[in-house]
Amino acid sequence: MTQHVSPPRGGTDKAAPVEGPPAWRVRLGRADVRTLTLLGVLAVLVLIGGITQPDAFLDTRNLQLVLTQASVIGVVTVGMTFVIVSGGIDLSVGAIVALASVWATTVATQEYGFVGILFTAVVVGVGCGLVNGVLVAFGQMVPFIATLAMLASARGLALQITDGRTQVVTVPGVLRLAERDWYVLGIPPLVMVFAAVTVVGWLVLNRTTFGRRTVAVGGNAEAARLAGIDVRRQRLYLYLLSGLCCGIAAFLLVALAGSGQNTNGNLYELDAIAAAIIGGTLLTGGRGHILGSVLGVLIFTTITNIFALNNLQTDVQQIAKGAIIVAAVLVQRRTASTH
């Protein structure tokens, strides 16, 4: 007769598995390291600016100028971050900003005042984003090709509208946004708009279903489709969002420059993509960080300001930006291979 002996009370046949830290804590730790690294780079740049041009760089007006200039490209970068997280790309953002800025500053548009300029800039931006989204999502066009076509078309239309001339803004309410009398506690209104867009972008990407769907589409579009996500509609929304950000940026640029020109937004696509990349957004999609993108914008804007104050040539500045982009991509690949 076989006797079955039960294990001692409270004992187990197998050792309990050792659980590691939660996944969210691991991601948060990596995000903290990345953010601290970017803040360190920004601090070094500020130190360099303070050493090379202490009186000019550390002047309050110059620091306000840096933040104001960062606001325009920063708003564009927030939209670009969403597109890249989804696995796409938008090469037309600079051209859309140019088209929206000149369309919003025509004589006919300015007759409707502040609201007319703002409304026109936003509508033009969203309209261009709609075309991009339809071509990519429903036309099954490669994002690179679709947005490249929009780049050429928007630039051409902007040139046609202006006939190569600068369109001066005559609406006082728009021009006041760039005046120091309208600063709140020393903060320019344009910077406050940028901050608001950043906060909203962060909340949408990290705290909403829309953000989770965006990450899912970028990580694996087919798996996202099988999970019930309408991938095509999601991509359409993302290009609409990018166009909206371009429209807002165009309005900010009009207020800052006091005019609309067909040359506005030149190389914005390069700056926005570069800022997103060094901020930790993967070019292959599936991961992105709004705060990192914003810090990337501040880093590039500070570099531009330092170069300008030290009378360094623009070509050297572009080489430096290119080197930073290459370094950021190499760091991304090495990080991806180790995790």
XYZ file of C-alpha atoms in Angstrom:
339
model
C 0.000 0.000 0.000
C 1.420 3.301 -1.077
C 1.231 6.111 1.416
C 0.995 9.665 0.166
C 2.752 12.154 2.345
C 1.458 15.686 2.028
C 3.958 18.513 2.107
C 4.431 20.374 5.364
C 1.881 23.028 6.076
C 2.990 26.375 4.767
C 5.630 24.743 2.535
C 5.737 24.694 -1.260
C 7.079 22.254 -3.822
C 8.779 25.010 -5.833
C 10.630 28.112 -4.839
C 8.600 31.249 -5.395
C 9.790 33.167 -8.467
C 11.691 36.314 -7.742
C 9.807 39.233 -9.251
C 11.710 42.155 -10.658
C 10.649 45.771 -10.469
C 7.461 46.716 -12.316
C 7.824 47.584 -15.970
C 6.561 51.118 -15.398
C 9.296 51.708 -12.823
C 11.965 50.499 -15.271
C 10.648 52.814 -17.989
C 10.443 55.681 -15.535
C 14.044 55.098 -14.493
C 15.211 55.186 -18.101
C 13.161 58.325 -18.719
C 14.724 59.990 -15.684
C 18.236 59.171 -16.903
C 17.444 60.494 -20.373
C 15.859 63.671 -19.019
C 18.758 64.316 -16.653
C 21.212 63.765 -19.501
C 19.420 66.285 -21.719
C 19.232 68.760 -18.856
C 22.961 68.255 -18.335
C 23.672 68.976 -22.014
C 21.508 72.100 -21.833
C 23.323 73.227 -18.679
C 26.695 72.766 -20.410
C 25.506 74.865 -23.359
C 24.318 77.600 -21.008
C 27.717 77.487 -19.308
C 29.481 77.779 -22.668
C 27.301 80.705 -23.644
C 27.911 82.371 -20.316
C 31.681 81.973 -20.667
C 32.018 83.031 -24.308
C 29.517 85.918 -24.236
C 28.628 86.554 -20.584
C 27.050 89.974 -21.030
C 25.061 89.169 -24.163
C 24.036 85.549 -23.559
C 22.972 85.869 -19.929
C 21.032 89.057 -20.573
C 17.356 88.672 -19.700
C 16.267 89.881 -23.119
C 18.433 87.294 -24.855
C 17.132 84.441 -22.710
C 13.575 85.573 -23.448
C 14.462 85.622 -27.140
C 15.793 82.060 -26.972
C 12.582 80.833 -25.347
C 10.431 82.747 -27.821
C 12.274 81.331 -30.827
C 12.053 77.860 -29.309
C 8.292 78.267 -28.961
C 7.599 78.291 -32.701
C 9.627 75.221 -33.637
C 8.684 73.636 -30.311
C 4.980 73.555 -31.154
C 5.840 71.936 -34.504
C 8.022 69.382 -32.711
C 5.190 68.298 -30.421
C 3.125 67.359 -33.462
C 6.118 65.742 -35.141
C 6.745 63.601 -32.059
C 3.284 62.060 -32.319
C 3.795 61.267 -36.010
C 7.196 59.655 -35.432
C 5.901 57.636 -32.468
C 3.308 56.146 -34.831
C 6.083 55.046 -37.186
C 5.547 57.871 -39.689
C 7.379 61.016 -40.720
C 6.298 64.485 -41.830
C 8.716 66.353 -44.089
C 6.180 69.063 -44.908
C 5.917 70.850 -41.553
C 8.141 73.785 -42.560
C 6.285 74.294 -45.839
C 2.917 74.090 -44.062
C 4.059 76.775 -41.614
C 5.067 78.975 -44.565
C 1.778 78.453 -46.396
C -0.316 79.036 -43.277
C 1.625 82.184 -42.395
C 1.230 83.817 -45.832
C -2.399 82.760 -46.233
C -3.168 84.232 -42.812
C -1.491 87.564 -43.610
C -3.122 88.430 -46.924
C -4.923 91.758 -47.057
C -8.295 90.012 -47.275
C -7.590 87.878 -44.207
C -6.282 90.760 -42.104
C -9.582 92.573 -42.569
C -11.065 90.062 -40.120
C -8.533 91.013 -37.447
C -6.944 88.812 -34.812
C -9.507 86.032 -35.022
C -9.325 85.934 -38.815
C -5.548 85.499 -38.840
C -5.597 82.824 -36.142
C -8.505 80.946 -37.713
C -6.951 80.988 -41.178
C -3.553 79.780 -39.951
C -5.119 76.878 -38.049
C -7.484 75.892 -40.860
C -4.700 75.904 -43.466
C -2.500 73.798 -41.193
C -5.263 71.280 -40.478
C -6.199 71.194 -44.171
C -2.660 70.297 -45.194
C -2.534 67.701 -42.428
C -5.789 66.243 -43.751
C -4.288 65.831 -47.219
C -1.191 64.161 -45.760
C -3.308 61.882 -43.606
C -5.581 60.802 -46.435
C -2.628 60.050 -48.711
C -0.808 58.038 -46.034
C -3.717 56.310 -44.306
C -6.137 55.664 -47.150
C -3.948 56.160 -50.220
C -1.378 53.744 -48.785
C 1.431 56.115 -49.771
C 4.764 55.993 -47.995
C 4.826 58.925 -45.515
C 8.166 60.093 -46.895
C 6.742 60.458 -50.412
C 3.372 61.888 -49.401
C 4.815 64.592 -47.154
C 7.603 65.345 -49.627
C 4.928 66.074 -52.230
C 3.148 68.332 -49.731
C 6.442 70.103 -49.028
C 6.869 70.995 -52.695
C 3.221 71.915 -53.220
C 2.895 74.074 -50.094
C 6.115 75.938 -50.837
C 4.988 76.593 -54.386
C 1.552 77.807 -53.304
C 3.090 80.063 -50.641
C 5.336 81.616 -53.286
C 2.377 82.084 -55.612
C 0.306 83.823 -52.933
C 3.054 86.269 -51.959
C 4.665 86.627 -55.395
C 7.945 86.651 -53.472
C 7.005 89.690 -51.375
C 6.767 90.074 -47.613
C 3.220 90.530 -46.272
C 3.338 92.961 -43.344
C 0.881 92.451 -40.476
C -1.154 95.540 -39.594
C -3.409 94.035 -36.905
C -2.349 95.547 -33.530
C -3.680 92.628 -31.484
C -1.344 90.184 -33.220
C 1.683 92.429 -32.983
C 1.169 93.005 -29.256
C 1.873 89.348 -28.536
C 5.568 90.003 -29.184
C 5.752 93.256 -27.203
C 7.430 93.294 -23.799
C 4.490 95.143 -22.266
C 2.438 91.984 -22.706
C 4.891 89.709 -20.913
C 3.460 88.045 -17.791
C 6.012 87.910 -14.972
C 8.709 88.270 -17.613
C 7.353 85.374 -19.678
C 6.421 86.129 -23.310
C 2.886 85.090 -24.368
C 4.334 82.888 -27.120
C 6.257 80.891 -24.524
C 3.075 80.382 -22.514
C 1.337 79.027 -25.622
C 4.269 76.658 -26.178
C 4.072 75.520 -22.552
C 0.337 74.885 -22.881
C 0.808 72.847 -26.074
C 3.569 70.851 -24.369
C 1.427 70.022 -21.346
C -1.536 69.018 -23.495
C 0.719 66.934 -25.750
C 2.267 65.149 -22.763
C -1.133 64.375 -21.260
C -2.521 63.101 -24.563
C 0.473 60.845 -25.274
C 0.866 59.478 -21.752
C -2.574 59.582 -20.169
C -5.147 58.920 -22.888
C -6.361 56.069 -25.056
C -5.336 58.095 -28.096
C -1.745 58.130 -26.880
C -1.726 54.403 -26.156
C -3.124 53.699 -29.618
C -0.438 55.881 -31.162
C 2.300 53.918 -29.411
C 0.663 50.634 -30.361
C 0.456 51.565 -34.044
C 4.098 52.592 -34.044
C 5.220 49.481 -32.201
C 3.396 46.978 -34.402
C 0.672 48.167 -36.755
C -0.581 44.663 -37.561
C -0.839 43.695 -33.903
C -2.651 46.972 -33.232
C -5.119 46.173 -36.024
C -5.767 42.700 -34.630
C -6.336 44.288 -31.224
C -9.196 46.304 -32.671
C -7.469 49.616 -33.370
C -8.443 51.355 -36.605
C -4.881 51.961 -37.787
C -5.821 54.036 -40.822
C -8.056 56.351 -38.865
C -5.415 56.720 -36.148
C -2.795 57.735 -38.703
C -5.222 60.236 -40.222
C -5.766 61.816 -36.814
C -2.013 62.037 -36.226
C -1.363 63.975 -39.426
C -4.309 66.216 -38.587
C -2.635 66.837 -35.221
C 0.662 67.635 -36.916
C -1.108 70.079 -39.238
C -2.855 71.707 -36.275
C 0.498 72.250 -34.552
C 1.892 73.752 -37.758
C -1.046 76.154 -37.928
C -0.516 77.275 -34.335
C 3.223 77.664 -34.976
C 2.493 79.738 -38.095
C 0.374 82.123 -36.040
C 3.127 82.419 -33.416
C 5.680 83.091 -36.140
C 3.475 85.786 -37.687
C 3.168 87.458 -34.287
C 6.918 87.210 -33.687
C 8.061 88.431 -37.115
C 5.163 90.769 -37.781
C 4.879 89.446 -41.317
C 4.221 86.432 -43.500
C 6.806 85.170 -45.984
C 7.051 82.196 -48.292
C 10.489 81.464 -46.789
C 9.077 80.967 -43.282
C 9.650 77.608 -41.667
C 12.821 76.882 -43.615
C 14.367 73.592 -42.411
C 11.771 73.273 -39.636
C 11.367 69.630 -40.604
C 15.067 69.026 -39.898
C 14.964 70.799 -36.541
C 11.740 69.094 -35.430
C 12.902 65.598 -36.370
C 16.313 66.198 -34.797
C 14.801 67.503 -31.564
C 12.474 64.502 -31.326
C 15.319 62.061 -31.961
C 17.693 63.449 -29.367
C 14.743 63.601 -26.998
C 14.446 59.821 -27.133
C 11.762 59.271 -29.774
C 12.513 56.201 -31.895
C 12.553 56.771 -35.643
C 11.109 53.282 -36.073
C 8.123 54.215 -33.912
C 6.654 52.754 -30.748
C 8.321 55.102 -28.286
C 8.371 58.843 -27.801
C 8.747 61.490 -25.147
C 7.241 64.964 -25.326
C 9.441 66.344 -22.549
C 12.550 64.972 -24.247
C 11.507 66.563 -27.542
C 11.022 69.916 -25.831
C 14.469 69.693 -24.253
C 15.842 68.826 -27.690
C 14.271 72.013 -29.069
C 15.812 74.084 -26.281
C 19.224 72.510 -26.934
C 19.155 73.301 -30.651
C 17.810 76.817 -30.095
C 20.524 77.502 -27.530
C 23.185 76.229 -29.934
C 21.857 78.550 -32.639
C 21.901 81.502 -30.245
C 25.457 80.793 -29.079
C 26.682 80.523 -32.663
C 24.986 83.788 -33.578
C 26.414 85.673 -30.589
C 29.922 84.404 -31.379
C 29.586 85.295 -35.089
C 30.185 81.704 -36.179
C 29.184 80.694 -39.680
C 25.866 78.984 -40.367
C 27.501 76.043 -42.121
C 29.438 75.187 -38.963
C 26.177 75.320 -37.033
C 24.515 72.882 -39.443
C 27.504 70.525 -39.188
C 27.199 70.588 -35.395
C 23.480 69.792 -35.614
C 24.169 66.935 -38.001
C 26.780 65.484 -35.671
C 24.333 65.644 -32.758
C 21.676 63.833 -34.795
C 24.098 61.051 -35.765
C 25.246 60.662 -32.169
C 21.645 60.487 -30.926
C 20.710 57.786 -33.459
C 23.787 55.731 -32.564
C 22.904 55.965 -28.867
C 19.335 54.871 -29.685
C 20.555 51.817 -31.609
C 22.935 50.817 -28.861
C 20.225 51.241 -26.225
C 17.779 49.190 -28.288
C 20.297 46.370 -28.725
C 20.920 46.116 -24.977
C 17.249 45.901 -23.966
